[in-house]
CSV table of C-alpha atoms in Angstrom, one decimal:
chain,number,residue,atom,x,y,z
R,117,GLY,CA,20.9,-4.1,-45.5
R,118,ILE,CA,17.3,-3.9,-46.2
R,119,ARG,CA,14.6,-5.9,-45.8
R,120,ALA,CA,11.4,-5.1,-48.2
R,121,SER,CA,8.0,-7.3,-48.1
R,122,PHE,CA,5.6,-7.1,-51.0
R,123,LYS,CA,2.4,-9.4,-52.5
R,124,THR,CA,3.3,-11.3,-55.9
R,125,PRO,CA,1.7,-10.6,-58.6
R,126,CYS,CA,-1.7,-13.1,-59.7
R,127,CYS,CA,-3.8,-13.5,-62.4
R,128,LEU,CA,-2.1,-12.7,-65.6
R,129,ASP,CA,-1.7,-14.7,-68.5
R,130,SER,CA,2.5,-14.8,-68.1
R,131,ILE,CA,2.2,-16.3,-64.7
R,132,VAL,CA,2.4,-20.2,-65.0
R,133,PRO,CA,3.5,-22.8,-62.5
R,134,GLY,CA,7.2,-23.0,-61.8
R,135,PRO,CA,10.4,-20.9,-60.5
R,136,VAL,CA,10.5,-17.3,-61.8
R,137,SER,CA,13.4,-14.8,-60.8
R,138,ILE,CA,13.2,-11.6,-58.2
R,139,ILE,CA,14.0,-8.5,-59.8
R,140,VAL,CA,14.3,-5.5,-57.0
R,141,TYR,CA,15.4,-2.1,-58.1
R,142,HIS,CA,15.1,1.6,-57.3
R,143,ARG,CA,11.7,3.5,-58.5
R,144,SER,CA,13.7,6.6,-58.8
R,145,TYR,CA,17.1,4.7,-59.5
R,146,PRO,CA,15.9,1.8,-61.8
R,147,ASP,CA,19.6,0.9,-63.0
R,148,ARG,CA,20.6,0.4,-59.6
R,149,SER,CA,18.6,-3.1,-59.9
R,150,VAL,CA,19.6,-6.6,-58.2
R,151,LEU,CA,18.3,-10.3,-59.5
R,152,SER,CA,18.2,-13.0,-57.3
R,153,SER,CA,20.2,-16.3,-57.5
R,154,GLU,CA,18.8,-19.3,-58.7
R,155,ALA,CA,18.4,-20.5,-55.1
R,156,GLN,CA,16.2,-17.0,-54.2
R,157,SER,CA,14.0,-17.5,-57.1
R,158,PHE,CA,10.5,-17.7,-56.3
R,159,THR,CA,8.2,-20.9,-57.3
R,160,TYR,CA,4.1,-20.6,-58.4
R,161,PHE,CA,2.3,-23.3,-58.1
R,162,SER,CA,-1.3,-24.6,-59.0
R,163,SER,CA,-3.0,-26.1,-56.0
R,164,SER,CA,-4.6,-28.4,-58.0
R,165,LEU,CA,-0.9,-29.7,-59.7
R,166,PRO,CA,2.0,-31.0,-57.8
R,167,ASN,CA,4.0,-28.8,-55.8
R,168,VAL,CA,6.6,-29.2,-53.4
R,169,VAL,CA,6.1,-29.1,-49.0
R,170,SER,CA,9.7,-29.2,-48.0
R,171,VAL,CA,13.0,-30.5,-49.2
R,172,VAL,CA,15.5,-32.0,-46.5
R,173,GLY,CA,19.2,-32.8,-47.1
R,174,ASP,CA,21.8,-31.9,-44.4
R,175,PHE,CA,21.4,-29.8,-41.6
R,176,GLY,CA,17.5,-30.1,-41.8
R,177,GLU,CA,17.8,-28.3,-44.8
R,178,ALA,CA,18.1,-28.1,-49.1
R,179,LYS,CA,22.2,-29.0,-48.6
R,180,VAL,CA,23.7,-31.4,-50.5
R,181,LYS,CA,27.5,-32.7,-50.5
R,182,MET,CA,29.9,-31.9,-53.3
R,183,ALA,CA,31.9,-34.6,-52.8
R,184,GLU,CA,29.7,-37.8,-52.4
R,185,GLU,CA,26.5,-38.2,-52.1
R,186,THR,CA,23.5,-37.1,-50.3
R,187,ARG,CA,20.6,-38.3,-49.0
R,188,VAL,CA,17.6,-36.0,-50.2
R,189,THR,CA,13.8,-36.1,-48.7
R,190,VAL,CA,11.2,-34.4,-50.5
R,191,THR,CA,7.5,-34.2,-49.8
R,192,ILE,CA,5.2,-33.4,-52.4
R,193,GLN,CA,1.3,-32.4,-52.2
R,194,ALA,CA,-1.7,-32.7,-54.8
R,195,VAL,CA,-0.1,-35.9,-56.3
R,196,PRO,CA,-2.3,-38.3,-58.4
R,197,LEU,CA,-4.2,-40.8,-56.5
R,198,THR,CA,-3.2,-43.0,-59.2
R,199,VAL,CA,0.5,-43.5,-57.9
R,200,ASN,CA,1.5,-46.5,-56.9
R,201,GLY,CA,5.3,-46.8,-56.2
R,202,VAL,CA,8.7,-45.5,-57.3
R,203,GLU,CA,8.3,-46.8,-60.9
R,204,ASP,CA,5.8,-44.3,-61.6
R,205,VAL,CA,8.4,-41.6,-60.6
R,206,SER,CA,11.2,-40.0,-62.7
R,207,ILE,CA,14.2,-37.9,-61.0
R,208,SER,CA,16.4,-35.6,-62.7
R,209,MET,CA,18.8,-32.7,-62.9
R,210,GLU,CA,20.8,-30.4,-65.4
R,211,SER,CA,17.7,-29.9,-67.9
R,212,GLY,CA,17.6,-34.4,-67.9
R,213,ALA,CA,21.1,-34.9,-68.7
R,214,VAL,CA,21.3,-36.8,-64.7
R,215,VAL,CA,19.0,-39.5,-64.4
R,216,ILE,CA,18.5,-40.4,-60.3
R,217,SER,CA,16.7,-43.3,-59.2
R,218,PRO,CA,14.4,-42.6,-56.4
R,219,LEU,CA,15.3,-45.0,-53.2
R,220,SER,CA,11.5,-45.0,-51.9
R,221,LEU,CA,8.0,-43.6,-52.0
R,222,SER,CA,5.4,-43.3,-49.3
R,223,MET,CA,2.0,-42.1,-50.1
R,224,SER,CA,-0.5,-40.2,-47.5
R,225,GLY,CA,-3.8,-39.4,-49.5
R,226,SER,CA,-2.1,-37.2,-52.0
R,227,VAL,CA,0.8,-36.3,-50.3
R,228,ALA,CA,4.1,-38.6,-51.5
R,229,THR,CA,7.5,-38.7,-49.4
R,230,ILE,CA,9.9,-39.4,-51.8
R,231,ARG,CA,13.8,-40.5,-51.0
R,232,PHE,CA,16.6,-40.3,-53.4
R,233,MET,CA,20.7,-39.6,-53.5
R,234,ALA,CA,22.0,-36.4,-54.8
R,235,PRO,CA,24.8,-37.3,-56.9
R,236,SER,CA,28.3,-35.4,-56.3
R,237,SER,CA,29.0,-32.1,-57.9
R,238,ASN,CA,32.2,-30.1,-59.2
R,239,ALA,CA,31.1,-26.8,-57.7
R,240,ALA,CA,29.4,-25.6,-54.9
R,241,GLY,CA,25.9,-23.8,-55.2
R,242,PRO,CA,22.5,-24.2,-56.3
R,243,LYS,CA,21.0,-26.4,-58.8
R,244,ASN,CA,17.7,-27.5,-59.8
R,245,VAL,CA,16.0,-30.8,-59.3
R,246,GLN,CA,12.8,-31.9,-61.5
R,247,VAL,CA,10.3,-34.8,-60.2
R,248,GLN,CA,7.9,-35.9,-62.5
R,249,PHE,CA,4.8,-38.8,-62.2
R,250,PHE,CA,3.8,-40.7,-65.1
R,251,SER,CA,6.3,-39.0,-67.3
R,252,ASN,CA,3.4,-36.0,-67.7
R,253,ALA,CA,4.8,-32.4,-68.0
R,254,ASP,CA,1.5,-31.7,-66.4
R,255,TYR,CA,2.2,-33.4,-63.0
R,256,THR,CA,5.9,-32.2,-62.8
R,257,VAL,CA,7.2,-30.5,-59.7
R,258,VAL,CA,10.9,-28.2,-60.0
R,259,PHE,CA,12.7,-27.5,-56.7
R,260,GLY,CA,16.7,-26.0,-56.1
R,261,ILE,CA,19.3,-28.0,-53.6
R,262,ILE,CA,22.5,-26.4,-52.8
R,263,TYR,CA,26.1,-28.2,-52.9
R,264,TYR,CA,28.4,-27.0,-50.4
R,265,ASP,CA,31.9,-27.6,-49.5
R,266,ALA,CA,31.6,-30.5,-46.8
R,267,SER,CA,35.5,-30.2,-45.7
R,268,THR,CA,34.4,-26.4,-45.3
R,269,PRO,CA,33.3,-25.5,-41.3
R,270,VAL,CA,29.5,-25.0,-41.7
R,271,VAL,CA,27.7,-23.7,-38.7
R,272,THR,CA,24.8,-26.6,-38.6
R,273,GLN,CA,22.7,-25.2,-35.3
R,274,LEU,CA,22.5,-21.5,-34.0
R,275,SER,CA,20.2,-21.2,-31.1
R,276,PRO,CA,18.3,-18.5,-30.5
R,277,SER,CA,19.1,-17.1,-34.2
R,278,VAL,CA,17.0,-14.2,-32.8
R,279,GLY,CA,18.4,-11.6,-30.0
R,280,SER,CA,18.2,-8.1,-28.8
R,281,SER,CA,19.7,-5.0,-30.9
R,282,LEU,CA,21.2,-4.2,-27.1
R,283,GLY,CA,23.5,-7.5,-27.0
R,284,GLY,CA,24.2,-9.7,-24.2
R,285,ASP,CA,22.4,-12.9,-25.4
R,286,GLN,CA,24.0,-16.2,-25.3
R,287,VAL,CA,23.6,-18.1,-28.3
R,288,VAL,CA,24.7,-21.9,-28.9
R,289,MET,CA,25.9,-22.7,-32.1
R,290,GLN,CA,26.9,-26.4,-33.4
R,291,ILE,CA,29.9,-26.4,-36.3
R,292,SER,CA,30.7,-29.1,-38.2
R,293,ASN,CA,34.5,-29.4,-39.2
R,294,PHE,CA,35.7,-26.7,-37.6
R,295,PRO,CA,39.6,-26.8,-36.1
R,296,ALA,CA,40.4,-28.3,-32.6
R,297,VAL,CA,40.2,-24.9,-31.1
R,298,THR,CA,39.9,-24.5,-27.4
R,299,VAL,CA,40.4,-21.2,-26.0
R,300,PRO,CA,38.1,-18.5,-26.6
R,301,ASN,CA,40.1,-16.0,-27.2
R,302,ASP,CA,41.3,-17.7,-30.5
R,303,VAL,CA,37.7,-17.4,-32.2
R,304,ALA,CA,36.3,-14.6,-33.3
R,305,VAL,CA,32.7,-14.6,-34.2
R,306,ARG,CA,31.6,-11.7,-36.2
R,307,PHE,CA,27.9,-10.5,-37.1
R,308,GLY,CA,27.6,-8.2,-39.9
R,309,SER,CA,29.7,-8.4,-43.1
R,310,THR,CA,30.6,-4.4,-42.3
R,311,GLY,CA,32.0,-3.0,-38.9
R,312,ALA,CA,33.4,-4.6,-36.1
R,313,PHE,CA,30.4,-6.5,-34.5
R,314,PHE,CA,32.2,-9.3,-32.9
R,315,GLY,CA,30.3,-11.5,-30.0
R,316,THR,CA,32.2,-12.7,-27.2
R,317,VAL,CA,33.0,-16.4,-27.1
R,318,LEU,CA,32.2,-17.4,-23.4
R,319,GLN,CA,33.0,-21.5,-24.3
R,320,ILE,CA,34.2,-23.7,-26.6
R,321,GLY,CA,33.5,-27.7,-26.0
R,322,ALA,CA,32.2,-30.6,-27.9
R,323,ALA,CA,28.7,-31.9,-28.8
R,324,ASP,CA,27.5,-34.6,-31.0
R,325,GLY,CA,30.6,-34.7,-32.8
R,326,GLN,CA,30.8,-31.5,-33.4
R,327,THR,CA,32.3,-27.9,-32.0
R,328,GLN,CA,30.1,-26.2,-29.8
R,329,ILE,CA,30.4,-22.4,-29.1
R,330,VAL,CA,28.5,-20.5,-27.0
R,331,VAL,CA,28.8,-16.5,-27.3
R,332,ALA,CA,27.1,-13.3,-26.3
R,333,THR,CA,25.9,-11.2,-29.2
R,334,PRO,CA,27.1,-7.8,-29.0
R,335,ALA,CA,25.4,-4.5,-29.7
R,336,TYR,CA,24.2,-3.9,-32.8
R,337,PRO,CA,23.0,-0.4,-34.2
R,338,ILE,CA,19.3,-0.2,-35.7
R,339,GLU,CA,17.1,2.5,-35.6
R,340,SER,CA,13.9,0.4,-35.3
R,341,GLY,CA,12.5,-2.9,-36.1
R,342,ALA,CA,14.9,-6.0,-37.0
R,343,VAL,CA,17.7,-6.5,-39.1
R,344,THR,CA,19.3,-9.8,-40.3
R,345,VAL,CA,23.1,-10.0,-40.6
R,346,SER,CA,25.5,-12.2,-41.5
R,347,LEU,CA,27.4,-14.1,-39.2
R,348,GLN,CA,30.7,-15.6,-39.4
R,349,VAL,CA,33.4,-18.2,-37.2
R,350,THR,CA,36.7,-18.0,-37.7
R,351,PRO,CA,39.7,-19.6,-36.0
R,352,VAL,CA,41.8,-16.7,-35.6
R,353,THR,CA,45.0,-18.5,-36.3
R,354,GLN,CA,43.3,-20.6,-39.1
R,355,ALA,CA,41.2,-17.7,-41.1
R,356,ASN,CA,41.1,-20.0,-44.4
R,357,LEU,CA,39.0,-22.4,-42.2
R,358,ALA,CA,36.4,-19.9,-41.4
R,359,THR,CA,32.7,-20.7,-41.5
R,360,GLU,CA,29.9,-20.7,-44.4
R,361,PRO,CA,28.4,-17.4,-43.6
R,362,THR,CA,25.1,-18.2,-41.8
R,363,THR,CA,22.4,-15.3,-40.8
R,364,PHE,CA,21.4,-13.5,-37.3
R,365,GLN,CA,18.5,-11.6,-36.6
R,366,PHE,CA,19.0,-8.5,-34.4
R,367,VAL,CA,15.6,-7.2,-32.6
R,368,LYS,CA,15.2,-3.5,-31.1
R,369,PRO,CA,13.3,-4.0,-28.0
R,370,ASP,CA,10.3,-2.0,-27.3
R,371,VAL,CA,10.3,0.9,-24.9
R,372,ILE,CA,8.5,0.2,-21.6
R,373,LEU,CA,7.4,3.1,-19.3
R,374,GLN,CA,7.6,0.7,-16.5
R,375,SER,CA,6.4,3.4,-13.6
R,376,PHE,CA,5.5,7.1,-13.1
R,377,ALA,CA,4.9,8.3,-9.2
R,378,PRO,CA,3.7,10.4,-8.0
R,379,THR,CA,0.4,10.7,-10.3
R,380,ARG,CA,-0.9,14.1,-8.4
R,381,GLY,CA,0.6,16.8,-7.3
R,382,VAL,CA,-0.2,20.3,-6.4
R,383,PHE,CA,-1.1,23.1,-8.4
R,384,GLY,CA,1.7,25.1,-7.9
R,385,GLY,CA,4.3,22.7,-9.4
R,386,GLY,CA,7.3,21.1,-7.7
R,387,THR,CA,6.3,17.7,-7.1
R,388,ARG,CA,9.1,15.2,-7.5
R,389,ILE,CA,8.8,12.7,-10.0
R,390,ASN,CA,10.3,9.2,-10.5
R,391,ILE,CA,9.9,7.9,-13.9
R,392,LEU,CA,11.6,4.7,-14.4
R,393,ILE,CA,12.5,3.5,-18.2
R,394,ASP,CA,12.9,0.2,-19.8
R,395,PHE,CA,15.1,0.2,-23.2
R,396,PHE,CA,15.1,4.0,-23.6
R,397,PRO,CA,18.3,5.5,-25.5
R,398,ALA,CA,21.1,4.9,-23.5
R,399,GLY,CA,23.6,7.6,-21.9
R,400,SER,CA,20.2,10.1,-21.9
R,401,THR,CA,21.1,13.5,-20.9
R,402,PRO,CA,18.8,16.2,-19.1
R,403,GLY,CA,19.3,17.8,-22.4
R,404,SER,CA,18.2,14.9,-24.6
R,405,VAL,CA,15.2,14.0,-23.1
R,406,GLN,CA,12.0,15.9,-23.4
R,407,VAL,CA,8.9,15.6,-20.8
R,408,LYS,CA,5.8,17.5,-21.3
R,409,PHE,CA,2.8,18.1,-19.0
R,410,GLY,CA,0.0,19.0,-21.5
R,411,ASN,CA,2.0,21.8,-23.6
R,412,VAL,CA,4.2,22.7,-21.1
R,413,VAL,CA,8.0,21.7,-21.7
R,414,VAL,CA,9.9,20.7,-18.2
R,415,PRO,CA,13.1,23.3,-18.3
R,416,THR,CA,16.0,21.0,-18.3
R,417,VAL,CA,17.3,22.1,-15.0
R,418,ASN,CA,14.4,20.8,-13.5
R,419,VAL,CA,15.2,17.3,-15.5
R,420,SER,CA,17.3,14.8,-13.6
R,421,ILE,CA,18.6,11.2,-14.9
R,422,PRO,CA,20.4,9.3,-11.8
R,423,LEU,CA,20.4,6.3,-14.3
R,424,SER,CA,21.2,5.7,-18.1
R,425,SER,CA,21.7,2.0,-19.1
R,426,LYS,CA,20.8,0.0,-22.2
R,427,THR,CA,18.2,-1.6,-20.1
R,428,LYS,CA,17.1,0.6,-17.5
R,429,THR,CA,16.9,4.7,-17.2
R,430,HIS,CA,15.7,6.3,-14.5
R,431,ILE,CA,14.3,10.4,-15.3
R,432,VAL,CA,13.4,12.4,-12.4
R,433,VAL,CA,11.9,15.8,-13.1
R,434,LEU,CA,9.8,18.2,-11.1
R,435,ALA,CA,6.4,19.1,-11.8
R,436,PRO,CA,5.3,22.8,-13.5
R,437,PRO,CA,2.8,24.7,-12.3
R,438,GLY,CA,-0.9,23.5,-13.5
R,439,VAL,CA,-4.5,24.4,-13.0
R,440,ALA,CA,-6.3,22.8,-10.2
R,441,GLY,CA,-8.6,19.8,-10.7
R,442,SER,CA,-7.2,19.3,-14.1
R,443,VAL,CA,-5.7,16.1,-15.7
R,444,VAL,CA,-2.7,16.6,-18.2
R,445,PRO,CA,-1.2,14.1,-20.3
R,446,VAL,CA,2.3,13.7,-19.8
R,447,LYS,CA,4.8,12.8,-22.5
R,448,ILE,CA,8.3,11.4,-22.2
R,449,PHE,CA,10.7,10.8,-25.2
R,450,ASP,CA,14.1,11.3,-26.4
R,451,SER,CA,14.5,14.7,-28.2
R,452,ILE,CA,16.1,13.4,-31.5
R,453,GLN,CA,13.8,10.5,-31.9
R,454,GLY,CA,10.9,13.3,-31.4
R,455,GLU,CA,7.5,13.2,-30.1
R,456,ALA,CA,6.0,10.7,-32.0
R,457,THR,CA,7.9,8.0,-29.9
R,458,ALA,CA,6.6,9.3,-26.5
R,459,LEU,CA,5.5,7.5,-23.8
R,460,VAL,CA,2.5,8.8,-22.5
R,461,ASP,CA,0.8,8.9,-19.0
R,462,SER,CA,-1.3,11.2,-16.9
R,463,PHE,CA,-0.7,13.9,-13.8
R,464,GLU,CA,-3.2,15.1,-11.5
R,465,TYR,CA,-3.4,18.7,-10.0
R,466,PHE,CA,-5.2,19.6,-6.7
R,467,ASP,CA,-5.5,22.7,-4.6
R,468,ASP,CA,-2.8,22.2,-1.6
R,469,ARG,CA,-4.7,25.5,-0.1
R,470,ALA,CA,-8.4,24.4,-0.4
R,471,PRO,CA,-10.6,25.3,3.4
R,472,THR,CA,-9.5,23.0,5.8
R,473,LEU,CA,-10.8,22.4,9.2
R,474,THR,CA,-8.7,23.3,11.9
R,475,GLN,CA,-8.6,23.1,15.7
R,476,PRO,CA,-10.4,24.0,18.3
R,477,PHE,CA,-13.0,22.1,17.0
R,478,PRO,CA,-17.1,23.2,17.8
R,479,SER,CA,-18.3,20.2,20.5
R,480,ARG,CA,-21.2,20.5,22.2
R,481,GLN,CA,-24.8,22.0,22.7
R,482,CYS,CA,-27.7,21.6,25.0
R,483,THR,CA,-30.9,19.9,22.4
R,484,SER,CA,-33.2,22.3,23.0
R,485,THR,CA,-31.1,25.3,21.7
R,486,SER,CA,-32.8,27.1,18.9
R,487,GLY,CA,-31.3,30.5,17.6
R,488,GLN,CA,-28.0,29.6,19.3
R,489,SER,CA,-24.5,29.5,17.1
R,490,GLU,CA,-21.4,27.8,18.0
R,491,ILE,CA,-17.7,28.9,15.8
R,492,MET,CA,-15.2,27.1,13.7
R,493,TYR,CA,-11.9,27.6,12.3
R,494,ILE,CA,-11.2,27.3,8.4
R,495,LYS,CA,-7.8,27.5,6.7
R,496,PHE,CA,-7.3,29.0,3.5
R,497,LEU,CA,-10.7,30.4,3.1
R,498,PRO,CA,-10.8,32.5,-0.1
R,499,ASP,CA,-11.1,35.9,0.1
R,500,THR,CA,-14.4,36.0,-1.9
R,501,ALA,CA,-16.1,33.3,0.7
R,502,ALA,CA,-20.0,34.7,1.4
R,503,LEU,CA,-21.9,33.3,4.3
R,504,ALA,CA,-24.6,31.4,1.5
R,505,ASP,CA,-21.4,29.3,0.5
R,506,PHE,CA,-21.5,27.3,3.7
R,507,THR,CA,-24.0,24.3,4.9
R,508,PHE,CA,-24.1,22.5,7.5
R,509,GLN,CA,-25.7,19.2,7.8
R,510,PHE,CA,-26.0,17.6,11.3
R,511,ASP,CA,-26.5,13.9,10.9
R,512,THR,CA,-29.3,13.4,13.4
R,513,SER,CA,-32.8,11.6,13.1
R,514,PRO,CA,-34.4,13.3,11.5
R,515,ALA,CA,-31.4,14.8,10.0
R,516,LYS,CA,-30.9,18.3,10.2
R,517,GLU,CA,-29.2,20.9,8.2
R,518,THR,CA,-28.4,24.5,8.2
R,519,ASN,CA,-28.2,26.9,5.1
R,520,GLY,CA,-25.3,29.6,5.3
R,521,ALA,CA,-23.1,30.6,7.7
R,522,THR,CA,-23.8,33.5,10.6
R,523,SER,CA,-20.5,35.2,10.2
R,524,ILE,CA,-17.0,35.1,8.7
R,525,GLN,CA,-14.1,36.7,10.3
R,526,ASP,CA,-10.4,37.0,9.5
R,527,VAL,CA,-8.3,36.2,12.8
R,528,GLY,CA,-5.0,36.2,10.8
R,529,ASN,CA,-2.5,33.6,10.3
R,530,ILE,CA,-4.4,32.3,6.9
R,531,LEU,CA,-7.1,31.3,9.5
R,532,SER,CA,-10.8,32.5,9.4
R,533,GLN,CA,-13.5,32.4,12.2
R,534,ILE,CA,-16.8,31.2,11.0
R,535,GLY,CA,-20.1,31.1,12.8
R,536,PHE,CA,-22.9,28.7,12.4
R,537,GLY,CA,-26.5,28.3,13.5
R,538,ILE,CA,-27.5,25.2,15.8
R,539,PRO,CA,-30.6,23.2,14.8
R,540,ASN,CA,-33.0,22.2,17.9
R,541,VAL,CA,-32.6,18.4,17.5
R,542,GLY,CA,-34.5,17.3,20.7
R,543,THR,CA,-32.3,13.9,21.4
R,544,ALA,CA,-29.0,13.8,23.4
R,545,GLY,CA,-26.3,12.0,21.8
R,546,THR,CA,-23.2,12.4,19.3
R,547,VAL,CA,-23.9,13.0,15.8
R,548,PRO,CA,-21.3,13.3,13.1
R,549,VAL,CA,-21.3,16.7,11.2
R,550,VAL,CA,-20.5,17.5,7.7
R,551,VAL,CA,-19.1,20.9,6.4
R,552,LEU,CA,-19.8,21.8,2.7
R,553,PHE,CA,-18.5,24.9,1.0
R,554,GLN,CA,-19.9,26.1,-2.3
R,555,GLY,CA,-21.4,22.5,-2.6
R,556,ALA,CA,-17.9,20.3,-1.8
R,557,GLN,CA,-17.3,18.6,1.3
R,558,ILE,CA,-14.4,20.4,3.4
R,559,ALA,CA,-14.9,19.0,6.6
R,560,THR,CA,-16.4,16.7,9.0
R,561,PHE,CA,-16.2,16.5,12.6
R,562,GLN,CA,-18.3,15.3,15.8
R,563,PHE,CA,-21.1,17.2,17.4
R,564,THR,CA,-22.5,16.2,20.8
R,565,PHE,CA,-26.1,17.8,21.9
R,566,TYR,CA,-26.9,17.5,26.1
R,567,ASP,CA,-30.1,17.4,27.7
R,568,CYS,CA,-29.4,21.0,29.5
R,569,ASN,CA,-32.8,20.3,31.7
R,570,VAL,CA,-30.4,17.7,33.3
R,571,PRO,CA,-27.1,18.2,34.9
R,572,PHE,CA,-24.2,17.1,33.1
R,573,VAL,CA,-20.4,16.8,33.6
R,574,LEU,CA,-18.6,19.2,31.1
R,575,SER,CA,-14.6,18.2,32.3
R,576,VAL,CA,-12.8,16.7,34.9
R,577,GLN,CA,-9.4,17.7,35.8
R,578,SER,CA,-7.2,15.1,37.6
R,579,THR,CA,-8.6,11.8,36.5
R,580,LYS,CA,-5.7,9.8,38.5
R,581,GLY,CA,-5.1,9.7,41.8
R,582,VAL,CA,-3.1,7.6,44.6
R,583,TYR,CA,-5.6,4.8,46.2
R,584,THR,CA,-5.3,5.9,49.9
R,585,GLY,CA,-7.3,8.8,49.2
R,586,GLY,CA,-7.2,12.7,49.9
R,587,ASN,CA,-6.8,13.3,46.2
R,588,ILE,CA,-8.4,16.9,44.9
R,589,ILE,CA,-10.9,16.7,41.4
R,590,ASN,CA,-12.1,19.3,39.8
R,591,VAL,CA,-15.6,18.9,38.6
R,592,ARG,CA,-17.5,21.2,36.3
R,593,VAL,CA,-21.0,20.0,36.0
R,594,SER,CA,-23.8,22.1,33.8
R,595,ASN,CA,-27.4,23.0,35.2
R,596,PHE,CA,-26.6,21.6,38.6
R,597,PRO,CA,-28.9,23.2,41.1
R,598,GLN,CA,-27.5,25.6,43.9
R,599,PRO,CA,-28.0,23.4,47.1
R,600,SER,CA,-29.4,24.9,50.5
R,601,GLY,CA,-26.9,22.7,52.7
R,602,GLY,CA,-23.8,22.9,50.7
R,603,TYR,CA,-22.1,20.4,48.1
R,604,GLU,CA,-21.7,16.5,49.2
């Protein structure tokens, strides 16, 4: 079916309060048209004149029985305030040929609630009812009621009346006049007027004097949005007692990107990324899915799909190479549906070969040192690195900074030996040192300044021994005076 939305025409001399038919036709094929039934007509009303708010008969709808009278309640607004009782109201059908006496009338401001008994009818289908106040044509409203055969099974309640196009929703329905059936396999619930889309009957029982059936909806193929289909319940062995068709709406759920991780990887490519998506097309394969990093399409060989069900899809991709420091959009989409339907995330490339400080780290120097240098070792230093690319910041008080390295030497195994000057800080202590390369921080380490005019311990070997003594301990001491009488 096709669902169309449109705005009604306005403000023409030909438009007057009352019901009008609706004609739908194709602009390119005007001979292909359809005319709405009387029950499906559209009613114009003047907000300053009486107009119908609601009509309630059987099942909470404007339905009445063919074989017997049916109580109907109609609510009308913009009613003259001078209306006092049923004597001010006349009700008729069949262009006035059938006169109906109102049972009651109640007023709340300008809103009237009128109750009457709709007469029986020999035919099913819609008929118009006219309500007039003070026998004045200006205070007249017309509305439709629908006659039905009460002996025919009717779905009186349907909850919910909307479900996912993926199927699997449980729907509870109550049916009047349904034959005594207790076995689920003896009932067929069909969705749609064409095609074999049958629900799975889960349970049959009784509720409020009617038959209650619980059914799981089938999957229903729709491209997007929603579609309303007919729903009919049929006892398998008594097909002549099928229910009057009612309606059910299938809605295609939105595709949701639940997770995309990790969101960054090396610029050389190869990072394994897990993508989890809800309601992506079931049965997807690497060939039916496209993943793009910027303008780069991931080759099918680098895409795998461990899971693709109607509710969950798991996609694994290997990121293609990119530019270090860049962030690119990532699009995931079904090849048939196209890039316009793509889910979007982002991925950041970083340089895993950025210059990195490695052991052994520089560790100590005298406070009064001036013009002395230390060395450090750095991995992945670019071949184009220059002495001026380095800055060494000593977090002393006051802070000291050395601009430029004193030497750069390639020592093999992707290592470079860097020489750098030590400032004269004047105060002993351990401070952090930050190394900058081309303005970006690449390393930090702890460096200790000693007062070299005072002896201090450089190292101690054998820091543990038996408590009875006799252990040999080697101690290295700097700036220790040569004793004249030997060591103690």
